[in-house]
XYZ file of C-alpha atoms in Angstrom:
727
model
C 5.306 -73.695 56.684
C 7.953 -71.791 54.719
C 8.817 -72.845 51.178
C 11.885 -72.023 49.119
C 10.513 -70.547 45.943
C 12.472 -67.453 44.960
C 15.294 -68.042 42.473
C 18.833 -67.307 43.475
C 19.066 -65.087 40.426
C 16.108 -62.975 39.359
C 16.231 -64.198 35.774
C 16.259 -67.927 36.505
C 13.965 -69.504 39.120
C 15.773 -72.261 40.869
C 14.288 -75.508 42.082
C 13.736 -76.656 45.629
C 16.491 -76.257 48.162
C 18.621 -79.302 48.825
C 18.839 -80.747 52.282
C 22.471 -80.472 53.373
C 22.443 -83.978 54.804
C 21.669 -85.796 51.631
C 25.006 -85.661 49.875
C 28.371 -84.160 50.575
C 28.740 -83.178 46.934
C 26.524 -81.651 44.327
C 23.604 -83.720 43.087
C 21.807 -83.667 39.786
C 22.116 -81.548 36.715
C 20.407 -78.472 35.448
C 16.674 -78.530 34.994
C 15.275 -79.158 31.491
C 13.117 -76.096 31.896
C 14.101 -72.729 33.318
C 11.672 -69.975 32.302
C 13.330 -66.617 32.063
C 12.298 -63.540 33.982
C 9.419 -65.205 35.773
C 10.158 -63.146 38.864
C 11.546 -59.900 37.576
C 9.243 -58.262 40.115
C 11.921 -58.848 42.735
C 14.953 -57.538 40.880
C 14.961 -54.231 42.717
C 14.754 -55.939 46.086
C 17.616 -57.331 48.082
C 19.247 -60.348 46.434
C 19.014 -63.772 47.934
C 16.665 -66.667 48.243
C 13.548 -67.384 50.180
C 13.861 -68.061 53.888
C 15.138 -71.545 54.607
C 12.386 -73.983 53.791
C 10.929 -75.881 56.634
C 9.320 -79.236 56.067
C 6.445 -79.108 53.664
C 3.784 -81.697 53.337
C 1.002 -82.558 50.942
C -1.064 -85.310 49.323
C -0.819 -87.502 52.370
C 2.865 -88.165 51.592
C 4.322 -86.627 54.697
C 6.749 -88.548 56.787
C 5.177 -86.906 59.796
C 7.062 -86.653 63.046
C 7.142 -88.749 66.159
C 7.781 -88.300 69.851
C 10.453 -90.238 71.724
C 9.969 -90.146 75.483
C 13.150 -91.849 76.699
C 15.654 -91.916 79.493
C 19.054 -90.814 78.351
C 22.049 -90.787 80.670
C 20.104 -91.762 83.807
C 17.303 -89.269 83.304
C 13.949 -89.671 81.611
C 13.551 -87.330 78.654
C 10.584 -86.435 76.541
C 11.079 -84.381 73.403
C 9.556 -84.098 69.981
C 12.064 -84.523 67.221
C 11.846 -82.718 63.894
C 11.390 -85.768 61.707
C 9.245 -88.834 61.369
C 10.042 -92.259 62.668
C 8.098 -95.140 64.155
C 7.706 -95.636 67.880
C 10.478 -97.375 69.681
C 8.309 -99.948 71.358
C 5.898 -102.202 69.517
C 3.397 -102.193 72.366
C 3.189 -98.675 73.669
C 4.988 -96.953 70.832
C 7.544 -95.387 73.193
C 11.140 -96.086 73.954
C 10.654 -95.471 77.647
C 13.185 -97.033 79.989
C 12.619 -96.168 83.619
C 15.017 -93.827 85.354
C 16.219 -94.578 88.856
C 13.767 -93.427 91.454
C 16.401 -91.327 93.096
C 17.159 -89.480 89.895
C 15.331 -86.215 89.458
C 13.328 -85.687 86.298
C 15.274 -83.539 83.874
C 13.571 -80.279 82.821
C 12.295 -80.208 79.225
C 14.841 -77.606 78.135
C 17.694 -79.698 79.532
C 16.250 -82.843 77.942
C 16.090 -81.033 74.621
C 19.719 -80.010 75.049
C 20.800 -83.618 75.706
C 19.065 -84.901 72.587
C 20.565 -82.083 70.539
C 24.005 -82.949 71.852
C 23.618 -86.574 70.767
C 22.459 -85.517 67.309
C 25.263 -82.961 67.089
C 27.840 -85.560 68.124
C 26.685 -87.918 65.374
C 26.808 -85.079 62.856
C 30.347 -84.167 63.897
C 31.492 -87.773 63.605
C 30.103 -87.961 60.079
C 31.673 -84.617 59.171
C 35.035 -85.892 60.385
C 34.728 -88.687 57.822
C 33.827 -86.244 55.044
C 30.047 -86.710 55.060
C 27.852 -83.712 55.892
C 24.475 -84.781 57.295
C 21.524 -82.745 58.491
C 19.947 -82.895 61.921
C 16.779 -84.146 60.287
C 18.511 -87.169 58.810
C 20.421 -87.867 62.030
C 17.259 -87.656 64.142
C 15.572 -90.216 61.925
C 18.577 -92.520 61.946
C 18.711 -92.467 65.751
C 15.156 -93.703 65.942
C 15.664 -96.240 63.161
C 18.660 -97.743 64.979
C 16.844 -97.988 68.306
C 13.810 -99.432 66.552
C 15.745 -102.280 64.908
C 15.544 -105.309 67.260
C 18.863 -106.642 65.966
C 20.717 -103.742 67.623
C 19.738 -105.018 71.070
C 18.533 -101.868 72.766
C 16.552 -102.888 75.832
C 13.565 -100.651 76.367
C 13.070 -101.873 79.940
C 16.131 -100.271 81.434
C 17.827 -96.907 81.528
C 20.221 -96.003 78.746
C 23.626 -95.549 80.304
C 26.659 -93.905 78.808
C 27.759 -97.112 77.108
C 24.386 -97.463 75.389
C 24.596 -93.904 74.125
C 28.077 -94.523 72.725
C 26.827 -97.670 71.026
C 23.897 -95.712 69.593
C 26.217 -93.021 68.217
C 28.534 -95.610 66.689
C 25.717 -97.508 64.967
C 24.180 -94.308 63.603
C 27.514 -93.092 62.232
C 28.149 -96.469 60.619
C 24.806 -96.465 58.845
C 25.113 -92.836 57.764
C 28.565 -93.460 56.266
C 27.457 -96.558 54.353
C 27.313 -94.939 50.920
C 26.747 -98.291 49.167
C 23.433 -99.046 50.830
C 20.201 -98.618 48.826
C 18.295 -98.377 52.100
C 20.194 -95.226 53.088
C 19.553 -93.729 49.650
C 15.841 -94.410 50.054
C 15.823 -92.687 53.439
C 17.681 -89.689 52.013
C 15.220 -89.553 49.142
C 12.301 -89.543 51.572
C 13.937 -86.806 53.647
C 14.613 -84.670 50.601
C 11.145 -85.060 49.120
C 9.439 -84.414 52.423
C 11.426 -81.227 52.976
C 10.972 -79.848 49.460
C 7.542 -80.941 48.273
C 4.254 -79.401 49.236
C 0.762 -79.454 47.832
C -0.250 -77.071 45.092
C -2.528 -75.039 47.373
C 0.074 -74.632 50.116
C 2.738 -73.722 47.572
C 0.693 -70.948 46.000
C -0.407 -69.621 49.361
C 3.150 -69.466 50.677
C 4.434 -68.113 47.375
C 2.085 -65.145 47.533
C 2.822 -64.573 51.199
C 6.569 -64.401 50.575
C 6.119 -62.005 47.660
C 3.970 -59.736 49.797
C 6.523 -59.809 52.597
C 9.262 -58.824 50.131
C 7.193 -55.891 48.885
C 5.967 -54.827 52.321
C 8.808 -52.308 52.804
C 8.022 -50.559 49.508
C 4.316 -50.580 50.274
C 4.954 -49.193 53.759
C 6.936 -46.255 52.382
C 3.972 -45.315 50.187
C 1.177 -45.807 52.713
C 3.073 -44.059 55.534
C 4.111 -41.088 53.389
C 3.095 -37.573 54.448
C 4.346 -35.734 51.407
C 3.407 -32.070 51.203
C 5.751 -30.218 48.870
C 6.018 -30.772 45.135
C 9.340 -32.678 45.224
C 8.010 -35.105 47.832
C 4.825 -35.722 45.825
C 6.853 -36.450 42.674
C 9.046 -38.855 44.624
C 5.939 -40.592 46.027
C 4.492 -40.992 42.536
C 7.729 -42.573 41.315
C 7.584 -45.002 44.240
C 4.048 -45.966 43.247
C 5.250 -46.695 39.697
C 8.095 -48.836 41.065
C 5.702 -50.714 43.330
C 3.361 -51.402 40.407
C 6.219 -52.860 38.358
C 7.595 -54.936 41.220
C 4.212 -56.292 42.252
C 3.094 -57.134 38.719
C 6.402 -58.711 37.670
C 6.128 -57.124 34.228
C 9.591 -55.653 33.831
C 12.303 -54.060 35.918
C 11.858 -50.609 37.535
C 15.415 -49.787 36.414
C 14.560 -50.014 32.680
C 13.617 -46.509 31.489
C 11.370 -47.752 28.659
C 9.389 -49.975 30.989
C 9.104 -47.183 33.573
C 7.798 -44.724 30.957
C 5.196 -47.210 29.724
C 4.040 -48.015 33.268
C 3.925 -44.301 34.171
C 1.768 -43.510 31.127
C -0.631 -46.328 32.025
C -0.818 -45.168 35.640
C -1.430 -41.540 34.680
C -4.393 -42.572 32.546
C -6.203 -43.891 35.636
C -4.454 -42.081 38.496
C -3.040 -38.659 37.585
C -0.429 -37.152 39.838
C -2.895 -34.423 40.767
C -4.935 -36.992 42.713
C -2.125 -37.704 45.156
C -3.635 -35.218 47.578
C -6.845 -37.217 47.738
C -4.820 -40.427 48.080
C -2.947 -39.053 51.096
C -6.188 -38.189 52.910
C -7.226 -41.870 52.970
C -6.598 -44.196 55.879
C -3.722 -46.652 55.704
C -5.963 -49.626 54.899
C -7.697 -47.694 52.142
C -4.309 -46.666 50.717
C -3.155 -50.294 50.633
C -6.384 -51.393 48.992
C -6.219 -48.646 46.355
C -2.542 -49.368 45.710
C -3.279 -53.027 44.933
C -6.228 -52.043 42.775
C -4.088 -49.572 40.804
C -1.464 -52.281 40.302
C -4.008 -54.666 38.790
C -5.532 -51.986 36.545
C -2.137 -50.841 35.232
C -1.131 -54.472 34.665
C -4.310 -55.061 32.675
C -3.696 -51.932 30.583
C -0.141 -52.990 29.754
C -1.257 -56.513 28.822
C -3.956 -55.087 26.559
C -1.458 -52.736 24.897
C 0.900 -55.668 24.370
C -1.866 -57.661 22.696
C -2.639 -54.681 20.448
C 1.044 -54.275 19.543
C 1.317 -50.826 21.115
C 3.452 -51.673 24.145
C 4.298 -54.541 26.469
C 7.984 -53.783 26.902
C 9.642 -56.385 29.148
C 6.615 -58.705 29.262
C 7.390 -62.361 28.521
C 4.948 -64.523 26.618
C 4.176 -66.803 29.546
C 1.379 -68.789 27.821
C 3.766 -69.735 25.006
C 6.547 -70.556 27.488
C 4.225 -72.802 29.471
C 2.857 -74.517 26.368
C 6.419 -75.421 25.479
C 7.672 -76.240 28.966
C 4.819 -78.436 30.229
C 5.085 -81.075 27.461
C 8.871 -81.126 27.833
C 8.645 -81.595 31.596
C 5.925 -84.221 31.239
C 7.993 -86.137 28.702
C 11.018 -86.021 30.998
C 9.058 -87.349 33.984
C 7.370 -90.009 31.836
C 10.719 -91.250 30.577
C 12.088 -91.412 34.125
C 8.973 -93.215 35.280
C 9.252 -95.763 32.476
C 12.894 -96.497 33.310
C 12.294 -96.913 37.041
C 9.233 -99.106 36.492
C 11.285 -101.366 34.225
C 13.888 -101.665 36.986
C 11.188 -102.467 39.548
C 9.728 -105.203 37.322
C 13.148 -106.808 36.868
C 13.946 -106.744 40.588
C 10.530 -108.207 41.352
C 11.026 -111.049 38.882
C 14.407 -111.918 40.401
C 13.014 -111.819 43.963
C 10.147 -114.085 42.930
C 12.691 -116.575 41.679
C 14.659 -116.246 44.920
C 11.528 -116.823 47.020
C 11.037 -120.201 45.338
C 14.678 -121.228 45.787
C 16.064 -120.758 49.338
C 19.616 -121.680 48.243
C 19.631 -118.879 45.720
C 18.559 -116.473 48.467
C 21.838 -116.971 50.351
C 23.896 -116.356 47.212
C 22.120 -113.072 46.411
C 21.948 -111.728 49.978
C 24.984 -109.388 49.563
C 23.283 -107.712 46.599
C 20.485 -106.257 48.773
C 17.863 -106.827 46.096
C 14.917 -106.020 48.337
C 16.453 -102.736 49.467
C 17.019 -101.875 45.813
C 13.393 -102.736 45.027
C 12.196 -100.475 47.850
C 14.385 -97.700 46.465
C 12.977 -97.798 42.930
C 9.396 -98.226 44.156
C 9.726 -95.156 46.364
C 11.154 -93.173 43.466
C 8.286 -94.372 41.283
C 5.672 -93.119 43.761
C 7.354 -89.719 44.041
C 7.434 -89.397 40.248
C 3.740 -90.256 40.077
C 2.975 -87.475 42.560
C 5.023 -84.976 40.551
C 3.450 -86.104 37.286
C -0.026 -85.677 38.744
C 0.811 -82.089 39.719
C 2.213 -81.376 36.245
C -0.975 -82.684 34.639
C -2.984 -80.411 36.929
C -0.811 -77.482 35.841
C -1.406 -78.358 32.187
C -5.163 -78.390 32.722
C -5.059 -75.062 34.550
C -2.917 -73.445 31.843
C -5.204 -74.673 29.075
C -8.225 -73.221 30.846
C -6.467 -69.917 31.574
C -5.377 -69.482 27.940
C -9.012 -69.717 26.869
C -10.041 -67.220 29.550
C -7.261 -64.825 28.544
C -8.362 -64.854 24.906
C -11.997 -64.308 25.893
C -11.113 -61.361 28.163
C -8.985 -59.696 25.494
C -11.726 -60.100 22.884
C -14.288 -58.643 25.259
C -11.981 -55.708 26.008
C -11.404 -55.025 22.304
C -15.127 -55.088 21.688
C -15.710 -52.672 24.570
C -12.968 -50.228 23.608
C -13.004 -50.427 19.774
C -12.007 -46.972 18.482
C -13.458 -44.970 21.359
C -11.398 -42.205 22.897
C -13.106 -42.494 26.287
C -14.701 -45.549 27.884
C -16.562 -45.688 31.226
C -14.337 -47.074 33.928
C -17.138 -49.292 35.200
C -16.901 -51.265 31.953
C -13.151 -51.659 31.457
C -11.695 -51.676 34.975
C -13.193 -55.092 35.898
C -11.744 -56.548 32.689
C -8.308 -55.052 33.422
C -8.400 -56.578 36.912
C -9.419 -59.954 35.479
C -6.499 -59.808 33.025
C -4.115 -59.032 35.872
C -5.355 -61.968 37.940
C -5.004 -64.319 34.976
C -1.433 -63.180 34.351
C -0.571 -63.690 38.013
C -1.869 -67.253 37.675
C 0.386 -67.768 34.649
C 3.344 -66.594 36.716
C 2.404 -68.997 39.513
C 2.190 -71.913 37.094
C 5.585 -70.978 35.636
C 7.300 -71.115 38.998
C 5.417 -74.277 40.009
C 6.478 -76.114 36.849
C 10.072 -75.018 37.431
C 9.969 -76.286 41.014
C 8.529 -79.669 39.984
C 11.082 -80.019 37.200
C 13.981 -79.290 39.536
C 12.537 -81.624 42.155
C 12.536 -84.434 39.586
C 16.114 -83.669 38.635
C 17.334 -83.690 42.232
C 15.650 -87.039 42.968
C 17.577 -88.871 40.230
C 20.947 -89.142 42.066
C 19.322 -91.217 44.823
C 19.323 -94.150 42.380
C 23.117 -94.170 42.052
C 23.704 -97.451 43.895
C 21.819 -99.451 41.263
C 24.521 -98.995 38.638
C 27.138 -99.932 41.253
C 25.464 -103.132 42.471
C 23.528 -104.157 39.381
C 25.363 -103.390 36.136
C 23.814 -104.749 32.990
C 25.946 -107.904 32.983
C 24.904 -108.810 36.523
C 21.252 -108.166 35.748
C 21.359 -110.338 32.645
C 22.884 -113.186 34.650
C 20.250 -112.868 37.373
C 17.433 -112.701 34.834
C 18.525 -115.868 33.065
C 15.468 -118.076 32.754
C 13.192 -115.496 34.427
C 10.133 -113.947 32.823
C 9.794 -110.240 33.613
C 6.171 -109.239 34.123
C 4.675 -105.797 34.472
C 2.146 -104.923 37.156
C -0.615 -104.911 34.556
C 0.341 -108.375 33.310
C 0.285 -109.747 36.841
C -3.229 -108.463 37.358
C -4.433 -109.918 34.053
C -3.128 -113.356 34.987
C -5.598 -113.599 37.857
C -8.387 -111.459 36.442
C -10.806 -114.397 36.448
C -10.111 -115.361 40.064
C -12.479 -114.058 42.675
C -13.259 -114.532 46.339
C -16.384 -116.567 47.018
C -18.493 -114.732 49.582
C -20.050 -117.999 50.743
C -16.660 -119.036 52.148
C -16.531 -116.038 54.483
C -19.678 -115.413 56.449
C -18.120 -113.124 59.062
C -15.817 -111.075 56.807
C -16.726 -108.197 54.524
C -15.455 -108.270 50.938
C -15.856 -105.408 48.483
C -16.206 -105.710 44.699
C -16.424 -103.073 41.932
C -20.049 -103.759 41.035
C -21.288 -103.690 44.643
C -19.271 -100.797 46.083
C -19.666 -97.111 45.359
C -16.407 -95.181 44.764
C -14.526 -98.475 44.552
C -11.522 -96.841 42.877
C -11.219 -94.255 45.649
C -10.829 -96.687 48.552
C -7.669 -96.102 50.599
C -5.853 -99.420 50.215
C -3.310 -100.404 52.858
C 0.376 -100.813 51.968
C -0.039 -98.675 48.823
C -1.986 -101.456 47.164
C 0.667 -104.180 47.526
C -0.324 -107.710 48.537
C -0.111 -107.935 52.332
C 0.085 -111.738 52.400
C 2.964 -111.955 49.910
C 4.929 -109.245 51.711
C 4.528 -110.982 55.081
C 5.311 -114.518 53.909
C 8.230 -113.764 51.560
C 10.092 -111.444 53.948
C 9.283 -108.241 52.110
C 8.522 -108.973 48.450
C 6.360 -106.255 46.912
C 3.722 -107.577 44.517
C 0.815 -105.359 43.424
C -2.604 -106.440 44.654
C -5.515 -107.035 42.302
C -8.700 -105.290 43.504
C -10.809 -107.366 41.093
C -10.176 -110.452 43.243
C -11.874 -108.685 46.126
C -10.905 -106.108 48.742
C -10.980 -107.289 52.346
C -12.366 -104.828 54.884
C -10.809 -105.543 58.269
C -11.157 -103.104 61.169
C -12.129 -100.264 58.810
C -9.025 -100.832 56.668
C -8.833 -102.270 53.166
C -6.424 -104.929 51.857
C -5.782 -106.261 48.354
C -4.082 -109.479 47.238
C -2.346 -110.699 44.100
C -4.083 -114.124 44.058
C -7.226 -115.668 45.487
C -5.165 -118.149 47.540
C -3.316 -115.248 49.147
C -6.634 -113.587 49.987
C -7.956 -116.794 51.598
C -4.791 -117.315 53.630
C -4.699 -113.735 54.869
C -8.381 -113.778 55.803
C -7.856 -116.728 58.140
C -5.678 -114.678 60.513
C -5.189 -111.048 59.416
C -3.573 -109.863 62.656
C -0.771 -112.403 62.334
C 0.310 -111.079 58.950
C -0.139 -107.447 59.986
C 2.228 -108.042 62.914
C 4.800 -109.622 60.589
C 4.696 -106.571 58.338
C 5.162 -104.305 61.352
C 8.212 -106.276 62.473
C 9.674 -106.112 58.963
C 9.237 -102.330 58.998
C 11.246 -102.121 62.227
C 14.210 -103.708 60.436
C 13.824 -101.592 57.284
C 12.662 -98.183 58.483
C 12.199 -96.847 54.944
C 9.139 -99.095 54.655
C 7.201 -96.860 57.045
C 7.036 -94.136 54.427
C 6.989 -96.455 51.432
C 4.019 -98.530 52.635
C 2.384 -95.693 54.610
C 2.605 -97.555 57.913
C 2.233 -94.465 60.092
C -0.968 -95.787 61.657
C 0.821 -98.960 62.693
C 2.872 -96.930 65.150
C 0.953 -94.986 67.744
C 3.420 -92.148 68.358
C 3.757 -91.212 64.703
C 2.086 -87.828 64.340
C 0.846 -86.908 60.834
C 2.290 -83.739 59.432
C -1.233 -82.366 58.891
C -1.503 -82.086 62.666
C 1.898 -80.461 62.987
C 1.293 -77.287 60.955
C 2.795 -74.979 63.538
C 5.706 -77.178 64.595
C 9.153 -76.217 63.427
C 10.116 -79.567 62.009
C 13.757 -78.811 61.423
C 14.544 -78.409 65.107
C 13.690 -80.327 68.211
C 10.386 -79.273 69.683
C 10.331 -78.915 73.485
C 7.478 -80.275 75.495
C 4.382 -78.115 75.198
C 2.857 -76.917 78.469
C -0.606 -75.604 79.098
C -2.836 -74.730 82.008
C -5.867 -76.943 82.350
C -8.629 -77.411 84.878
C -11.430 -79.849 85.531
C -14.747 -79.541 87.290
C -17.033 -82.202 88.709
C -20.770 -81.661 88.642
C -22.447 -81.533 92.051
C -25.498 -83.491 91.010
C -24.886 -85.865 88.128
C -28.463 -87.203 88.220
C -31.569 -85.040 87.880
C -33.019 -83.991 91.297
C -35.903 -86.030 92.758
C -36.967 -83.568 95.481
C -40.752 -83.045 95.782
C -41.135 -79.377 96.602
C -44.789 -79.711 97.586
C -44.052 -82.250 100.341
C -44.752 -81.010 103.884
C -43.859 -83.013 106.985
C -45.485 -80.714 109.565
C -49.127 -81.664 110.078
C -49.916 -78.272 111.593
C -48.694 -76.645 108.419
C -50.956 -78.945 106.460
C -53.860 -77.959 108.738
C -53.143 -74.283 108.159
C -53.176 -74.797 104.376
C -56.439 -76.707 104.578
C -58.146 -73.906 106.583
C -56.885 -71.365 104.108
C -58.359 -73.309 101.194
C -61.663 -73.691 103.040
C -61.860 -69.945 103.697
C -61.174 -69.177 100.076
C -64.341 -70.999 99.075
C -66.408 -68.374 100.876
C -64.577 -65.367 99.548
C -65.663 -63.189 96.661
C -63.413 -61.016 94.576
C -64.707 -57.518 93.858
C -63.356 -55.021 91.396
C -64.181 -51.368 90.902
C -63.556 -49.239 87.882
C -63.822 -45.458 87.940
C -64.312 -42.940 85.209
C -60.613 -42.102 85.374
C -59.322 -45.642 85.166
C -61.508 -47.305 82.587
C -59.377 -45.924 79.740
C -56.064 -47.119 81.159
C -56.250 -50.636 79.909
C -57.517 -52.444 76.910
C -60.305 -54.935 77.237
C -61.083 -57.544 74.730
C -63.325 -60.521 74.549
C -63.568 -63.395 72.174
C -66.663 -65.242 71.134
C -67.213 -68.227 68.994
C -69.905 -67.517 66.371
C -72.688 -70.027 66.027
C -72.491 -72.405 63.172
C -74.811 -74.690 61.276
C -74.259 -78.315 62.024
C -75.870 -81.389 60.663
C -75.547 -85.095 61.036
C -76.223 -87.903 58.688
C -77.027 -91.489 59.466
C -75.236 -94.249 57.812
C -78.264 -95.516 55.775
C -81.866 -94.744 54.990
C -84.617 -97.295 55.875
C -88.451 -97.476 55.919
C -91.247 -99.891 56.815
C -94.868 -100.414 55.489
C -97.977 -101.867 57.257
C -101.387 -102.860 55.825
C -103.850 -100.000 55.419
C -106.922 -100.648 57.644
C -110.194 -100.862 55.636
C -113.549 -101.416 57.362
C -116.860 -101.528 55.436
C -119.958 -100.469 57.438
C -123.494 -101.153 56.123
C -127.009 -100.328 57.443
C -126.698 -96.635 58.297
C -129.482 -95.632 55.961
C -131.994 -97.897 57.566
C -134.250 -100.381 55.924
C -137.836 -101.602 55.771
C -138.037 -101.826 59.527
C -137.819 -99.110 62.123
C -134.823 -100.699 63.761
C -131.514 -100.013 62.100
C -129.044 -102.788 62.013
C -125.380 -101.906 61.526
C -123.102 -104.368 59.768
C -119.277 -104.027 59.923
C -117.031 -105.921 57.557
C -113.191 -105.726 58.164
C -111.562 -105.635 54.787
C -107.979 -105.103 56.123
C -105.562 -107.575 54.658
C -103.328 -109.654 56.833
C -99.733 -108.536 57.392
C -98.234 -111.582 55.799
C -100.262 -110.889 52.624
C -98.721 -107.440 52.022
């Protein structure tokens, strides 16, 4: 990606480059904001502008590019054109008529040449009628003409010479129709797609181009082998010039600025240290050169803040604080005007949709094409306004950081005559980086402002077709409603989930990140667009968002949501067919996914989109696995019974064998022996419960052991033990 950023004159950054195919004359007026001396760093370099900008892309707004495999002049071609367009066949996405079998396939380079010749022929025809068109615009128009079913191009047969002549004639006719809002919309899309890029890509390319412009000066310094005094003095002067050019803080031809920069450089890098600098490697020289540039820039900015220097340094924060509100106000006013136009066109088309007789009377006015034109302009302005708001937020944050860094530096330096470099150098580098960011924001605001200015002429047909008297007559008896008013009218309506068991509906209170869902057709009602032949009415997400095949659809009324949900594919096909007749709808409604061959620009980073891309070739190879399934071979299986017998005898003999080992006095120290034991431990068990039993204590009374009055002793035993059941 290459972006046109550098101003044509060093003192006045110019806006984005115009595409030569958009108008034969000059478009637009001067920008409301042109910061002065934003790029004085390049004054000493060769004059001119940035390299020709190739197509830039950002924020999902790219028109992309598409491939058109086709047979032209009895040969099948396949090339990639430098601009977007839908596929040429609704089924396969290709305009692919078959070539005769006897015809040899044309080489890619020859196919590319044929397509270029057709595009060149159309461009020459337009130039002969006084209209200069670009190859990008012609390439798109070729595809748009073939895509339109009303032109009668048969995709099932080979395009012969007569078909090619018809194609050229139709393309020239459409390109010369200066009173067609549809053509203005296409030109607007081409211009915006070629000149707009995201903030990140812009800054990245901006810095890359600046470095490439300064590479020759840097190379002279890093490749120098100065030895004598005169050569060393010349090298030091080159370093001062490089510092001024790289920082953008003044011209190296102004003696006052050069003296100030030299004094700042000598305070951190005396000329006596050039010898040490020359002993470094080339990478170390480049690194030190950039570091010196940032330190000197920080010193000069600090001196400017203290009132002791700053010659040739513009007050960029003040310039931005003045320019951003002015640019925002300008874009807001343009947005308000175009939205008012869109609301009026929508109101008239609503009236026409209810009265078929009125539709025939207003057909020559091309109201729908005019509505598409203002809606596309509105979306582009919203993108630009969003970037300007981001710039304003960045500038506000950087102004606070700049003040904090300067205060910290003043506190560190105070009235000291010498300060450790480890304390002040990081602050100087931070100041330099902040100032570079201010310069980036200055150029970015200028680019966005000029982009807005150059988009305005694409609305010229509205004053021609719809002067105020005509609009007042058409609006007689019609109530003009804004998009917000339309949503409020149906705010209470809502889809009943019980009516749709098999469909998924999303609502704000049940869906996370509801506001960030990517709605199809830029949020317009799909049902209304399909049933009214292209009327754009904003959908109301509060009614419910239908999720169908991982895509989200909104509707302006509940009845429209119910009707669409009954057969979504039918209405999606109708919208696709409408887009084939009005090719500007592909970009306006973001219908790239509806056409299979449309390649998003995010996937085409390395493709030169301003010229036809030949077919890419590559070497490829494939390999088939020998065994797709895991092996089931049993390695231990043996079919020979004698082998089994041998193994059995061997195992039997092993049972009677004993292994002996011997260790000598010389070998017992050659290895380490270790053993492991498990120490004994105390273990105990415990039953689940404790229990006991009790039996009667035996008691027996014996009498008569002492004898009596007679010589014979009689023993008497009495059992006094109690029975068990008595205990």
